[in-house]
Amino acid sequence: MTGITRTSADLDPRRRRILFRAWHRGIREMDLILGTFAETELPTLDEAELDELERIMAEEDNDLVKWITGEKPLPEVFDTALFARIAAYKPDFPYPDHEKPEAL
């Protein structure tokens, strides 16, 4: 089960490809974050935002999770409004107290 709830039939090929990749990441946390973001926001993103989203999605999932949770500092290149919008889709991951990033 992928979690996809929207149909991609009304999306252009580029957006369909991004939606698929957003729900098929290397780790489930990023499936949930990027997949939910893409389902909700993809139809309204302009070409520059799509370019940026593809650059973000090209990064390693483990790095993305650590940047989103605040476990690692966010590189300046990704300190953008779009990354902040993506990070807002972060579910409340259950962390043991000794592993919980301070930013949460």
Short mmCIF file of C-alpha atoms in Angstrom, two decimals:
data_model
loop_
_atom_site.label_atom_id
_atom_site.label_comp_id
_atom_site.label_asym_id
_atom_site.label_seq_id
_atom_site.Cartn_x
_atom_site.Cartn_y
_atom_site.Cartn_z
CA MET A 1 0.00 0.00 0.00
CA THR A 2 1.49 3.32 -1.06
CA GLY A 3 -0.70 5.86 0.68
CA ILE A 4 -1.68 7.56 -2.59
CA THR A 5 -5.22 8.86 -2.41
CA ARG A 6 -5.38 11.19 -5.41
CA THR A 7 -5.51 10.07 -8.99
CA SER A 8 -2.67 11.21 -11.19
CA ALA A 9 -4.86 11.26 -14.30
CA ASP A 10 -5.37 15.03 -14.04
CA LEU A 11 -1.62 15.73 -13.71
CA ASP A 12 0.90 16.36 -16.48
CA PRO A 13 3.64 13.72 -16.95
CA ARG A 14 6.22 15.61 -14.88
CA ARG A 15 3.87 15.97 -11.90
CA ARG A 16 2.80 12.31 -12.20
CA ARG A 17 6.45 11.25 -12.06
CA ILE A 18 7.12 13.47 -9.03
CA LEU A 19 4.01 12.15 -7.25
CA PHE A 20 5.11 8.56 -7.81
CA ARG A 21 8.66 9.28 -6.60
CA ALA A 22 7.31 11.13 -3.55
CA TRP A 23 5.40 8.04 -2.41
CA HIS A 24 8.21 5.58 -3.27
CA ARG A 25 11.18 6.76 -1.24
CA GLY A 26 13.81 4.71 0.55
CA ILE A 27 12.29 5.09 4.01
CA ARG A 28 8.68 5.27 5.16
CA GLU A 29 9.07 8.60 6.98
CA MET A 30 9.93 10.31 3.70
CA ASP A 31 7.10 8.49 1.91
CA LEU A 32 4.73 10.07 4.40
CA ILE A 33 6.24 13.56 4.30
CA LEU A 34 6.93 13.93 0.58
CA GLY A 35 3.95 11.85 -0.52
CA THR A 36 1.46 13.83 1.52
CA PHE A 37 3.07 17.12 0.47
CA ALA A 38 3.00 16.14 -3.21
CA GLU A 39 -0.62 14.99 -3.10
CA THR A 40 -1.71 18.26 -1.55
CA GLU A 41 0.60 20.84 -3.13
CA LEU A 42 1.78 19.45 -6.47
CA PRO A 43 -1.06 20.82 -8.62
CA THR A 44 -0.33 24.39 -7.48
CA LEU A 45 3.48 24.40 -7.78
CA ASP A 46 4.99 26.51 -10.56
CA GLU A 47 7.90 25.35 -12.74
CA ALA A 48 10.58 26.89 -10.49
CA GLU A 49 9.06 25.16 -7.44
CA LEU A 50 8.93 21.86 -9.33
CA ASP A 51 12.64 22.27 -10.15
CA GLU A 52 13.39 22.93 -6.49
CA LEU A 53 11.26 20.00 -5.34
CA GLU A 54 13.14 17.68 -7.68
CA ARG A 55 16.47 18.95 -6.28
CA ILE A 56 15.23 18.30 -2.75
CA MET A 57 13.98 14.84 -3.69
CA ALA A 58 17.41 14.00 -5.16
CA GLU A 59 18.93 14.20 -1.67
CA GLU A 60 19.41 11.15 0.54
CA ASP A 61 16.32 10.28 2.60
CA ASN A 62 18.30 9.98 5.82
CA ASP A 63 19.63 13.52 5.37
CA LEU A 64 16.15 14.86 4.57
CA VAL A 65 14.67 13.31 7.72
CA LYS A 66 17.48 14.71 9.87
CA TRP A 67 17.07 18.20 8.37
CA ILE A 68 13.30 18.11 8.81
CA THR A 69 13.49 16.90 12.41
CA GLY A 70 16.30 19.31 13.26
CA GLU A 71 18.73 16.52 14.07
CA LYS A 72 21.16 18.04 11.55
CA PRO A 73 21.41 21.70 10.50
CA LEU A 74 19.65 22.47 7.25
CA PRO A 75 22.10 23.39 4.48
CA GLU A 76 21.69 26.99 3.36
CA VAL A 77 20.81 25.91 -0.18
CA PHE A 78 17.66 24.22 1.17
CA ASP A 79 16.69 26.98 3.61
CA THR A 80 13.77 28.00 1.42
CA ALA A 81 10.05 28.59 1.70
CA LEU A 82 9.36 25.38 -0.24
CA PHE A 83 11.47 23.26 2.12
CA ALA A 84 9.65 24.83 5.08
CA ARG A 85 6.32 23.92 3.47
CA ILE A 86 7.51 20.33 3.00
CA ALA A 87 8.77 20.14 6.59
CA ALA A 88 5.36 21.28 7.83
CA TYR A 89 4.00 17.91 6.65
CA LYS A 90 6.19 16.10 9.20
CA PRO A 91 4.09 13.75 11.30
CA ASP A 92 4.81 13.44 14.99
CA PHE A 93 7.34 10.62 14.86
CA PRO A 94 7.56 8.68 18.13
CA TYR A 95 11.12 9.17 19.40
CA PRO A 96 12.47 7.73 22.64
CA ASP A 97 13.37 10.66 24.91
CA HIS A 98 17.10 10.01 24.63
CA GLU A 99 16.91 10.10 20.79
CA LYS A 100 14.46 12.95 20.31
CA PRO A 101 16.02 15.85 18.37
CA GLU A 102 16.00 19.08 20.37
CA ALA A 103 14.12 20.94 17.61
CA LEU A 104 11.00 18.85 18.17
#
